Amino acid sequence: MKMNRALLVIFVLVIFVNLVSGCTSNHQVKPSNRKVNKPTVGEYFIKQSSYLNLYESETGFFPLHLIKVHDGPPMVSSTSEAKSFTLISDQGDIKTASYGYNNGSKGYNYQMQTLSLKLPVLKPGTYQVMSLRIEASGKTTIHQIGSWMIEVMPGKPPADLEIGKHTLASGELDMYMVELKNATKLPVKVESLYMNLNNKPIRIIPKIYRDFEIQKPLSDDALLKPGEKYTFVFKYPQLAGRFFTVKPQLVYSIGEATRSLSLPEAGYYPTLANDQEVLDLVNSISSIK
Amino acid sequence: MKRLITMGLMILFLFSICGVASAHDLSGFLLQPQPLQVDVPDGGYPDEPGGTTLPDSGQIGIRHFYPGIHLHQMGSITNTYDTMVSRGEVASGYNGKPGADQLSFTIQKEVSNGWNANIGFSSDVVSGGVGFDVTWSDTKSWGYTATVNSHKTCHIGLKDCYHVKTFNCATIYYNTNGQITNVESGNGWARQWYKPHFWSWET
């Protein structure tokens, strides 16, 4: 009888301790990957608000983001076998010189991709691009890609400023950082960063820092003396949208002259926390197709 | 036979205790110092994996039973700020072609939230108090590209951006009569990853 009671006590203790362990353990909670309403199989191009400023002598690239949705094994898509990509602009068609795909994350029925189109040499001027035509195996598809402005300037970039480290990509439209070194014999004043997003001209005044760690700010009107290198931080205003590509124009003065320089391209697009967010994004595109 | 069963159950009991002891979550990442506050301008998008940051959640506690009956209790949020943590150079590529070309790369490592406290504490309680899962890791990201000029090497650097919250906390110990026997007061921090920041340069 005594033994039975001891057995019962030990049994209760084991159950109790196992229950307690459930409340004290360090759960590694993974994001939800539950199945959600599946969108139709196909390719979904993300609509961007973008601005590309380049010289006619410069090679330009046009990055597009898309999500390929497949059912079961990866689909044989029109883009993977595409023969030609043409940007449809208000100045006529722009047939791209070449292209390449870069895969991002993938899920059980989708693949996130970046399609990079190499632009041909363009004449100076302004081009508004809203859509992309893909021709493959005798089939033509047209995709809306948002609002893109390409501004081509004549000639070659001036050699007044050497470009060092600069922003390449960020998860949101936060800032453009660039290291600039004065390669002239005169002081340079960096005035602003210019771009046009959603047909809205935007001019941003910089904050100046001693280096790329941006912990030591300098006076807002600090001049870049010959041979000096500072970091310039341009904080964007709040704009509608989540996907942006910006190749901005820097405006600076040297002596009495005001000049401009096209800076390297930066992409601003969010990372997504889980399958649900990816498919929500696809659904938001398909609902406005 | 009964003795054998008793011994078996006792061994099981001891293993259970060991299991709880190892699972008991003393703190986040003991070797990680509190993140520094740096200037990270935000664009204003609430793109925050693992949950949305909540205003101060007040006192949140979970009662545990090992070692001894005790209660982990969140105090107040004492500070919020943003920080960037550099991973250094994550990719590079040389362009040997006559014209500009593109270097493709992706995020190679997982991103994650994190936390720490200077007393024995629980990640569940911290998650409840700061409003996001402090043990979250993973991400869905795009492929990235960088333009590389002719006969140049392009280098890519990566900084992870975090929202940081610091907090007060306490662990209160009780005896079997429910009376308080000891109170450990402390503080800690939790960081929430919210975006990558890539930069590049050429040599």
Short mmCIF file of C-alpha atoms in Angstrom, two decimals:
data_model
loop_
_atom_site.label_atom_id
_atom_site.label_comp_id
_atom_site.label_asym_id
_atom_site.label_seq_id
_atom_site.Cartn_x
_atom_site.Cartn_y
_atom_site.Cartn_z
CA MET A 1 0.00 0.00 0.00
CA LYS A 2 2.85 2.29 0.98
CA MET A 3 4.65 1.44 -2.24
CA ASN A 4 1.55 2.25 -4.32
CA ARG A 5 1.27 5.66 -2.67
CA ALA A 6 4.94 6.36 -3.38
CA LEU A 7 4.43 5.35 -7.02
CA LEU A 8 1.44 7.69 -7.29
CA VAL A 9 3.38 10.63 -5.80
CA ILE A 10 6.31 10.12 -8.19
CA PHE A 11 3.96 9.79 -11.16
CA VAL A 12 2.19 13.06 -10.25
CA LEU A 13 5.58 14.77 -9.82
CA VAL A 14 6.76 13.62 -13.27
CA ILE A 15 3.59 14.90 -14.94
CA PHE A 16 3.79 18.19 -12.99
CA VAL A 17 7.45 18.84 -13.84
CA ASN A 18 6.85 18.10 -17.50
CA LEU A 19 3.96 20.57 -17.53
CA VAL A 20 6.13 23.24 -15.84
CA SER A 21 8.93 22.70 -18.35
CA GLY A 22 6.47 23.71 -21.05
CA CYS A 23 6.05 27.17 -19.51
CA THR A 24 9.70 27.88 -18.82
CA SER A 25 11.37 26.69 -22.00
CA ASN A 26 12.76 29.17 -24.46
CA HIS A 27 10.42 28.85 -27.40
CA GLN A 28 11.94 29.47 -30.81
CA VAL A 29 8.83 30.84 -32.45
CA LYS A 30 9.12 30.73 -36.18
CA PRO A 31 7.07 33.02 -38.37
CA SER A 32 3.82 31.68 -39.63
CA ASN A 33 4.17 29.70 -42.83
CA ARG A 34 0.59 28.51 -42.94
CA LYS A 35 -1.11 28.04 -46.27
CA VAL A 36 -3.10 31.04 -47.37
CA ASN A 37 -5.46 31.81 -50.22
CA LYS A 38 -3.35 30.95 -53.22
CA PRO A 39 -3.15 33.57 -55.96
CA THR A 40 -3.36 32.50 -59.59
CA VAL A 41 -0.22 30.96 -61.08
CA GLY A 42 1.78 33.62 -62.93
CA GLU A 43 4.32 36.43 -62.67
CA TYR A 44 3.58 39.50 -60.60
CA PHE A 45 5.71 42.57 -61.24
CA ILE A 46 5.99 45.02 -58.36
CA LYS A 47 5.00 48.59 -59.19
CA GLN A 48 7.78 51.00 -58.26
CA SER A 49 8.18 54.76 -58.08
CA SER A 50 11.61 55.32 -59.53
CA TYR A 51 14.02 57.87 -60.93
CA LEU A 52 17.20 57.25 -62.92
CA ASN A 53 19.56 60.12 -63.68
CA LEU A 54 22.42 59.22 -66.01
CA TYR A 55 24.76 60.59 -68.64
CA GLU A 56 24.41 59.53 -72.24
CA SER A 57 27.90 58.00 -71.99
CA GLU A 58 26.90 55.93 -68.94
CA THR A 59 25.58 52.34 -68.90
CA GLY A 60 22.23 52.28 -67.13
CA PHE A 61 20.46 49.37 -65.46
CA PHE A 62 16.75 49.05 -64.80
CA PRO A 63 15.93 46.70 -61.86
CA LEU A 64 12.45 45.19 -61.57
CA HIS A 65 11.13 42.96 -58.80
CA LEU A 66 8.71 40.17 -59.42
CA ILE A 67 7.18 37.20 -57.67
CA LYS A 68 6.66 34.03 -59.66
CA VAL A 69 3.77 31.99 -58.31
CA HIS A 70 3.68 28.34 -59.30
CA ASP A 71 1.57 25.35 -58.42
CA GLY A 72 3.73 22.46 -57.27
CA PRO A 73 7.02 22.30 -59.21
CA PRO A 74 8.40 25.64 -60.45
CA MET A 75 6.55 26.85 -63.54
CA VAL A 76 8.16 27.26 -66.95
CA SER A 77 7.61 30.98 -67.22
CA SER A 78 7.58 33.39 -70.10
CA THR A 79 10.39 35.45 -68.52
CA SER A 80 12.77 32.50 -68.12
CA GLU A 81 12.60 31.85 -71.87
CA ALA A 82 12.10 35.46 -72.92
CA LYS A 83 13.64 36.69 -76.13
CA SER A 84 13.21 40.40 -75.64
CA PHE A 85 12.21 42.99 -73.07
CA THR A 86 10.96 46.40 -74.19
CA LEU A 87 10.19 49.36 -71.94
CA ILE A 88 7.21 51.33 -73.21
CA SER A 89 7.87 55.06 -72.71
CA ASP A 90 6.26 58.36 -73.70
CA GLN A 91 9.24 58.84 -76.07
CA GLY A 92 8.70 55.50 -77.79
CA ASP A 93 9.88 51.96 -77.14
CA ILE A 94 13.20 51.32 -75.38
CA LYS A 95 14.47 47.88 -76.33
CA THR A 96 16.79 46.69 -73.57
CA ALA A 97 20.30 45.53 -74.48
CA SER A 98 20.44 42.48 -72.18
CA TYR A 99 18.97 41.11 -69.00
CA GLY A 100 19.67 38.91 -65.99
CA TYR A 101 17.70 37.34 -63.15
CA ASN A 102 18.73 37.21 -59.51
CA ASN A 103 16.82 34.89 -57.21
CA GLY A 104 15.79 35.96 -53.72
CA SER A 105 13.83 33.91 -51.18
CA LYS A 106 11.42 31.21 -52.24
CA GLY A 107 8.47 29.49 -50.62
CA TYR A 108 6.40 26.40 -51.26
CA ASN A 109 4.73 27.97 -54.30
CA TYR A 110 6.61 31.17 -55.12
CA GLN A 111 10.01 32.60 -56.01
CA MET A 112 11.04 36.22 -55.39
CA GLN A 113 13.23 37.55 -58.20
CA THR A 114 14.99 40.67 -59.39
CA LEU A 115 15.12 41.21 -63.15
CA SER A 116 17.91 43.57 -64.19
CA LEU A 117 17.55 45.13 -67.66
CA LYS A 118 20.53 46.81 -69.30
CA LEU A 119 19.49 50.03 -71.00
CA PRO A 120 20.71 50.91 -74.49
CA VAL A 121 22.47 54.25 -75.14
CA LEU A 122 19.75 56.86 -74.83
CA LYS A 123 19.65 60.37 -76.28
CA PRO A 124 19.58 63.22 -73.73
CA GLY A 125 16.05 63.93 -72.55
CA THR A 126 13.36 62.72 -70.19
CA TYR A 127 11.60 59.38 -70.60
CA GLN A 128 8.47 58.33 -68.66
CA VAL A 129 8.14 54.55 -68.44
CA MET A 130 5.01 52.81 -67.14
CA SER A 131 5.05 49.31 -68.61
CA LEU A 132 7.19 46.44 -69.84
CA ARG A 133 6.54 44.30 -72.92
CA ILE A 134 7.91 40.75 -72.92
CA GLU A 135 8.05 38.80 -76.16
CA ALA A 136 8.73 35.07 -76.02
CA SER A 137 7.91 32.20 -78.35
CA GLY A 138 5.59 34.38 -80.42
CA LYS A 139 3.65 35.42 -77.33
CA THR A 140 3.53 39.00 -76.05
CA THR A 141 2.68 40.03 -72.49
CA ILE A 142 2.54 43.55 -71.05
CA HIS A 143 3.17 44.26 -67.34
CA GLN A 144 2.50 47.46 -65.43
CA ILE A 145 5.68 48.40 -63.52
CA GLY A 146 4.70 51.63 -61.80
CA SER A 147 6.05 55.09 -62.55
CA TRP A 148 9.65 55.41 -63.78
CA MET A 149 11.41 58.56 -64.95
CA ILE A 150 14.73 58.30 -66.82
CA GLU A 151 16.56 61.61 -67.18
CA VAL A 152 19.54 61.45 -69.55
CA MET A 153 22.09 64.27 -69.45
CA PRO A 154 24.46 65.06 -72.32
CA GLY A 155 28.17 64.35 -72.19
CA LYS A 156 30.27 62.74 -69.47
CA PRO A 157 30.22 63.17 -65.67
CA PRO A 158 32.49 65.95 -64.32
CA ALA A 159 35.61 64.84 -62.42
CA ASP A 160 35.29 67.36 -59.56
CA LEU A 161 34.16 64.83 -56.95
CA GLU A 162 35.30 61.27 -56.30
CA ILE A 163 32.55 58.96 -55.11
CA GLY A 164 33.43 56.59 -52.25
CA LYS A 165 31.06 54.44 -50.18
CA HIS A 166 27.38 54.95 -50.94
CA THR A 167 23.97 53.47 -50.17
CA LEU A 168 23.18 50.47 -52.35
CA ALA A 169 19.93 49.16 -50.89
CA SER A 170 17.73 49.53 -47.85
CA GLY A 171 14.54 48.03 -46.49
CA GLU A 172 12.67 51.33 -46.74
CA LEU A 173 12.98 54.77 -48.33
CA ASP A 174 15.08 56.19 -45.52
CA MET A 175 18.23 57.91 -46.71
CA TYR A 176 20.92 58.16 -49.36
CA MET A 177 24.44 58.22 -47.93
CA VAL A 178 27.49 59.02 -50.02
CA GLU A 179 31.18 59.70 -49.36
CA LEU A 180 32.52 62.49 -51.57
CA LYS A 181 36.11 63.60 -51.96
CA ASN A 182 36.96 66.99 -53.44
CA ALA A 183 39.32 66.34 -56.38
CA THR A 184 39.63 70.02 -57.35
CA LYS A 185 41.77 72.87 -56.06
CA LEU A 186 38.75 74.92 -54.94
CA PRO A 187 36.30 74.40 -52.06
CA VAL A 188 33.08 72.62 -53.02
CA LYS A 189 29.67 73.23 -51.45
CA VAL A 190 27.27 70.29 -51.76
CA GLU A 191 23.86 71.91 -52.20
CA SER A 192 21.23 69.20 -52.62
CA LEU A 193 20.13 65.84 -54.00
CA TYR A 194 17.55 65.97 -56.77
CA MET A 195 15.11 63.34 -58.04
CA ASN A 196 11.62 63.10 -59.44
CA LEU A 197 9.35 60.47 -57.92
CA ASN A 198 5.70 60.04 -58.95
CA ASN A 199 6.03 63.17 -61.16
CA LYS A 200 6.98 65.15 -58.08
CA PRO A 201 10.36 66.93 -58.08
CA ILE A 202 12.17 66.40 -54.76
CA ARG A 203 15.20 68.32 -53.53
CA ILE A 204 16.92 67.23 -50.29
CA ILE A 205 19.46 69.26 -48.30
CA PRO A 206 22.27 67.13 -46.81
CA LYS A 207 23.46 66.54 -43.29
CA ILE A 208 27.24 66.35 -43.25
CA TYR A 209 29.32 63.87 -41.25
CA ARG A 210 33.03 63.37 -40.85
CA ASP A 211 32.91 59.71 -41.95
CA PHE A 212 30.60 56.91 -43.09
CA GLU A 213 29.81 55.86 -39.50
CA ILE A 214 27.69 59.07 -39.37
CA GLN A 215 28.30 59.62 -35.66
CA LYS A 216 30.23 62.91 -35.89
CA PRO A 217 28.08 65.60 -37.51
CA LEU A 218 29.57 68.74 -39.01
CA SER A 219 28.04 72.15 -39.59
CA ASP A 220 25.29 72.13 -42.28
CA ASP A 221 27.18 74.72 -44.33
CA ALA A 222 30.56 72.95 -44.12
CA LEU A 223 32.62 73.28 -47.29
CA LEU A 224 34.48 70.37 -48.78
CA LYS A 225 38.04 71.66 -49.01
CA PRO A 226 40.47 70.37 -51.68
CA GLY A 227 41.43 66.77 -50.91
CA GLU A 228 38.90 66.40 -48.07
CA LYS A 229 36.37 63.56 -47.86
CA TYR A 230 33.06 63.81 -45.97
CA THR A 231 29.89 61.75 -45.84
CA PHE A 232 26.65 63.39 -46.97
CA VAL A 233 23.33 62.02 -45.70
CA PHE A 234 20.12 62.89 -47.51
CA LYS A 235 16.98 61.91 -45.61
CA TYR A 236 13.97 61.31 -47.84
CA PRO A 237 10.57 62.86 -47.16
CA GLN A 238 7.70 60.44 -46.56
CA LEU A 239 6.22 59.21 -49.83
CA ALA A 240 3.42 56.80 -50.69
CA GLY A 241 4.61 53.38 -51.84
CA ARG A 242 7.06 50.76 -50.64
CA PHE A 243 9.29 50.09 -53.67
CA PHE A 244 11.68 52.70 -55.03
CA THR A 245 14.80 52.77 -57.19
CA VAL A 246 16.69 56.07 -57.13
CA LYS A 247 19.72 57.11 -59.15
CA PRO A 248 19.80 60.71 -58.00
CA GLN A 249 21.45 63.86 -59.24
CA LEU A 250 23.81 65.72 -56.90
CA VAL A 251 23.85 69.50 -57.19
CA TYR A 252 26.97 71.32 -55.95
CA SER A 253 28.70 74.65 -56.38
CA ILE A 254 32.35 75.29 -57.04
CA GLY A 255 33.41 78.93 -57.11
CA GLU A 256 30.55 80.78 -58.82
CA ALA A 257 29.46 77.78 -60.90
CA THR A 258 26.65 75.34 -60.06
CA ARG A 259 27.17 71.85 -61.41
CA SER A 260 25.53 68.45 -61.16
CA LEU A 261 26.72 64.86 -60.92
CA SER A 262 24.79 61.63 -61.39
CA LEU A 263 25.26 59.37 -58.35
CA PRO A 264 25.08 55.54 -58.16
CA GLU A 265 21.75 53.76 -58.01
CA ALA A 266 20.10 52.70 -54.73
CA GLY A 267 17.13 50.37 -54.25
CA TYR A 268 14.59 50.75 -51.44
CA TYR A 269 12.28 47.79 -50.98
CA PRO A 270 11.02 45.93 -47.92
CA THR A 271 12.05 42.48 -46.81
CA LEU A 272 9.04 40.35 -45.96
CA ALA A 273 8.59 38.49 -42.68
CA ASN A 274 6.90 35.30 -43.89
CA ASP A 275 4.95 33.55 -46.65
CA GLN A 276 1.79 35.35 -45.61
CA GLU A 277 3.36 38.77 -46.34
CA VAL A 278 4.69 37.60 -49.71
CA LEU A 279 1.31 36.30 -50.75
CA ASP A 280 -0.46 39.39 -49.39
CA LEU A 281 1.83 41.42 -51.65
CA VAL A 282 0.96 39.20 -54.63
CA ASN A 283 -2.73 39.52 -53.85
CA SER A 284 -2.45 43.31 -53.63
CA ILE A 285 -0.84 43.34 -57.09
CA SER A 286 -3.38 40.98 -58.62
CA SER A 287 -6.27 43.04 -57.25
CA ILE A 288 -5.05 46.17 -59.06
CA LYS A 289 -3.93 44.43 -62.25
CA MET B 1 8.95 -5.53 -9.81
CA LYS B 2 7.45 -2.58 -7.97
CA ARG B 3 10.92 -1.51 -6.87
CA LEU B 4 12.04 -1.61 -10.48
CA ILE B 5 9.10 0.59 -11.58
CA THR B 6 9.78 2.98 -8.69
CA MET B 7 13.42 3.30 -9.66
CA GLY B 8 12.48 3.84 -13.30
CA LEU B 9 10.04 6.60 -12.38
CA MET B 10 12.63 8.22 -10.12
CA ILE B 11 15.17 8.24 -12.96
CA LEU B 12 12.52 9.75 -15.23
CA PHE B 13 11.82 12.37 -12.58
CA LEU B 14 15.51 13.30 -12.32
CA PHE B 15 15.77 13.59 -16.10
CA SER B 16 12.71 15.82 -16.14
CA ILE B 17 14.29 18.16 -13.60
CA CYS B 18 17.50 18.29 -15.62
CA GLY B 19 15.45 19.03 -18.72
CA VAL B 20 13.69 21.92 -17.03
CA ALA B 21 16.94 23.27 -15.67
CA SER B 22 18.49 23.35 -19.11
CA ALA B 23 15.38 24.77 -20.71
CA HIS B 24 15.00 27.44 -18.08
CA ASP B 25 15.80 30.65 -19.83
CA LEU B 26 18.29 32.58 -17.73
CA SER B 27 18.88 35.40 -20.15
CA GLY B 28 19.10 36.25 -23.84
CA PHE B 29 22.64 36.40 -25.16
CA LEU B 30 24.93 36.70 -22.19
CA LEU B 31 27.95 37.88 -24.17
CA GLN B 32 26.14 40.59 -26.09
CA PRO B 33 26.49 44.13 -24.74
CA GLN B 34 23.62 46.58 -24.96
CA PRO B 35 23.44 48.01 -28.51
CA LEU B 36 24.73 51.54 -28.97
CA GLN B 37 22.38 54.29 -30.00
CA VAL B 38 23.21 55.54 -33.49
CA ASP B 39 21.58 57.88 -35.99
CA VAL B 40 19.33 55.73 -38.21
CA PRO B 41 16.89 57.95 -40.06
CA ASP B 42 13.59 56.15 -40.71
CA GLY B 43 11.28 56.44 -43.65
CA GLY B 44 8.26 55.76 -41.47
CA TYR B 45 7.15 52.34 -42.70
CA PRO B 46 6.09 49.99 -39.91
CA ASP B 47 7.75 47.00 -41.59
CA GLU B 48 8.59 45.08 -38.47
CA PRO B 49 8.90 41.31 -38.70
CA GLY B 50 7.92 39.38 -35.63
CA GLY B 51 5.24 41.77 -34.48
CA THR B 52 4.42 45.41 -34.14
CA THR B 53 6.09 47.43 -31.42
CA LEU B 54 3.56 48.26 -28.73
CA PRO B 55 3.54 51.20 -26.37
CA ASP B 56 4.58 50.34 -22.81
CA SER B 57 2.74 47.19 -21.90
CA GLY B 58 2.78 47.75 -18.16
CA GLN B 59 3.56 44.92 -15.81
CA ILE B 60 3.62 41.49 -17.35
CA GLY B 61 4.64 38.41 -15.42
CA ILE B 62 4.80 34.66 -15.71
CA ARG B 63 5.02 32.40 -12.68
CA HIS B 64 7.55 29.54 -12.81
CA PHE B 65 8.25 26.67 -10.45
CA TYR B 66 11.94 25.93 -10.92
CA PRO B 67 14.30 26.62 -9.22
CA GLY B 68 11.70 27.35 -6.53
CA ILE B 69 8.43 29.14 -7.12
CA HIS B 70 9.13 32.51 -8.70
CA LEU B 71 7.57 35.19 -10.86
CA HIS B 72 9.31 36.95 -13.78
CA GLN B 73 7.88 40.43 -13.94
CA MET B 74 8.44 43.10 -16.59
CA GLY B 75 8.67 46.64 -15.25
CA SER B 76 8.53 49.66 -17.50
CA ILE B 77 10.19 50.46 -20.82
CA THR B 78 12.96 52.90 -19.89
CA ASN B 79 14.23 53.92 -23.34
CA THR B 80 13.63 53.31 -27.04
CA TYR B 81 16.11 54.02 -29.81
CA ASP B 82 17.48 52.65 -33.09
CA THR B 83 20.84 51.11 -33.81
CA MET B 84 22.82 49.70 -36.73
CA VAL B 85 25.12 46.69 -36.37
CA SER B 86 27.68 46.16 -39.11
CA ARG B 87 28.32 42.70 -40.57
CA GLY B 88 31.22 44.11 -42.58
CA GLU B 89 31.80 43.10 -46.20
CA VAL B 90 29.33 40.43 -47.33
CA ALA B 91 30.10 40.19 -51.06
CA SER B 92 32.51 41.42 -53.72
CA GLY B 93 33.06 40.93 -57.43
CA TYR B 94 35.44 42.00 -60.19
CA ASN B 95 34.25 43.19 -63.58
CA GLY B 96 36.81 42.31 -66.25
CA LYS B 97 34.56 43.36 -69.14
CA PRO B 98 35.03 46.56 -71.14
CA GLY B 99 31.72 48.14 -69.98
CA ALA B 100 29.80 48.41 -66.69
CA ASP B 101 28.20 45.20 -65.44
CA GLN B 102 26.09 44.03 -62.52
CA LEU B 103 27.04 42.03 -59.43
CA SER B 104 24.21 39.92 -58.00
CA PHE B 105 24.01 38.86 -54.37
CA THR B 106 21.55 37.93 -51.63
CA ILE B 107 21.49 38.12 -47.82
CA GLN B 108 23.64 35.12 -46.84
CA LYS B 109 22.91 34.99 -43.12
CA GLU B 110 19.72 34.86 -41.11
CA VAL B 111 18.52 37.99 -39.44
CA SER B 112 17.09 37.84 -35.93
CA ASN B 113 15.74 39.75 -32.98
CA GLY B 114 17.51 39.42 -29.62
CA TRP B 115 17.50 40.33 -25.94
CA ASN B 116 19.47 40.26 -22.73
CA ALA B 117 18.91 40.89 -19.01
CA ASN B 118 21.28 41.09 -16.07
CA ILE B 119 19.16 38.76 -13.92
CA GLY B 120 17.64 35.34 -14.63
CA PHE B 121 14.65 36.06 -16.83
CA SER B 122 12.35 34.62 -19.49
CA SER B 123 12.19 35.42 -23.22
CA ASP B 124 8.41 34.91 -23.19
CA VAL B 125 7.97 37.65 -20.61
CA VAL B 126 10.29 40.02 -22.49
CA SER B 127 8.39 39.33 -25.75
CA GLY B 128 5.12 40.16 -24.03
CA GLY B 129 6.53 43.32 -22.51
CA VAL B 130 8.21 44.81 -25.56
CA GLY B 131 5.51 43.75 -28.00
CA PHE B 132 7.49 41.53 -30.38
CA ASP B 133 8.91 38.01 -30.39
CA VAL B 134 12.48 38.48 -29.17
CA THR B 135 13.45 34.99 -30.44
CA TRP B 136 12.27 35.64 -34.02
CA SER B 137 14.67 34.92 -36.86
CA ASP B 138 14.36 34.49 -40.66
CA THR B 139 13.36 36.80 -43.49
CA LYS B 140 12.10 36.80 -47.04
CA SER B 141 14.34 38.97 -49.16
CA TRP B 142 14.90 39.97 -52.76
CA GLY B 143 17.98 39.39 -54.86
CA TYR B 144 20.17 42.49 -54.90
CA THR B 145 22.32 43.92 -57.67
CA ALA B 146 25.17 46.44 -57.76
CA THR B 147 26.65 48.15 -60.80
CA VAL B 148 30.41 47.55 -61.24
CA ASN B 149 32.45 49.74 -63.55
CA SER B 150 34.88 48.23 -66.03
CA HIS B 151 38.03 46.69 -64.48
CA LYS B 152 36.89 47.53 -60.96
CA THR B 153 36.04 45.40 -57.92
CA CYS B 154 32.75 46.19 -56.22
CA HIS B 155 32.52 45.56 -52.46
CA ILE B 156 29.22 45.20 -50.61
CA GLY B 157 28.82 45.98 -46.91
CA LEU B 158 25.78 45.23 -44.77
CA LYS B 159 24.42 46.81 -41.63
CA ASP B 160 21.40 45.42 -39.77
CA CYS B 161 19.05 48.03 -38.35
CA TYR B 162 17.27 47.39 -35.05
CA HIS B 163 14.70 49.09 -32.86
CA VAL B 164 15.96 48.78 -29.28
CA LYS B 165 13.93 48.93 -26.07
CA THR B 166 15.49 48.91 -22.61
CA PHE B 167 13.42 47.86 -19.62
CA ASN B 168 13.33 47.22 -15.88
CA CYS B 169 12.52 43.75 -14.67
CA ALA B 170 12.32 41.68 -11.50
CA THR B 171 12.25 38.06 -10.46
CA ILE B 172 10.32 37.44 -7.24
CA TYR B 173 10.85 34.22 -5.27
CA TYR B 174 8.21 32.68 -2.96
CA ASN B 175 8.17 29.93 -0.38
CA THR B 176 5.54 27.21 -0.38
CA ASN B 177 3.29 29.38 1.80
CA GLY B 178 3.21 32.04 -0.91
CA GLN B 179 5.41 34.49 1.01
CA ILE B 180 8.10 36.47 -0.80
CA THR B 181 11.57 35.23 0.12
CA ASN B 182 13.74 37.21 -2.32
CA VAL B 183 13.41 39.86 -5.03
CA GLU B 184 16.01 40.25 -7.79
CA SER B 185 15.75 43.57 -9.59
CA GLY B 186 17.49 44.15 -12.89
CA ASN B 187 17.30 45.60 -16.33
CA GLY B 188 17.71 44.47 -19.89
CA TRP B 189 17.24 45.26 -23.53
CA ALA B 190 15.50 43.77 -26.53
CA ARG B 191 16.25 44.50 -30.15
CA GLN B 192 13.92 44.11 -33.12
CA TRP B 193 15.46 43.74 -36.60
CA TYR B 194 13.59 45.89 -39.09
CA LYS B 195 15.67 46.43 -42.21
CA PRO B 196 19.00 45.80 -43.93
CA HIS B 197 21.17 48.69 -45.12
CA PHE B 198 23.60 47.78 -47.89
CA TRP B 199 26.34 50.04 -49.07
CA SER B 200 29.01 49.58 -51.72
CA TRP B 201 32.30 50.96 -52.92
CA GLU B 202 34.76 50.24 -55.69
CA THR B 203 38.49 49.58 -55.70
#
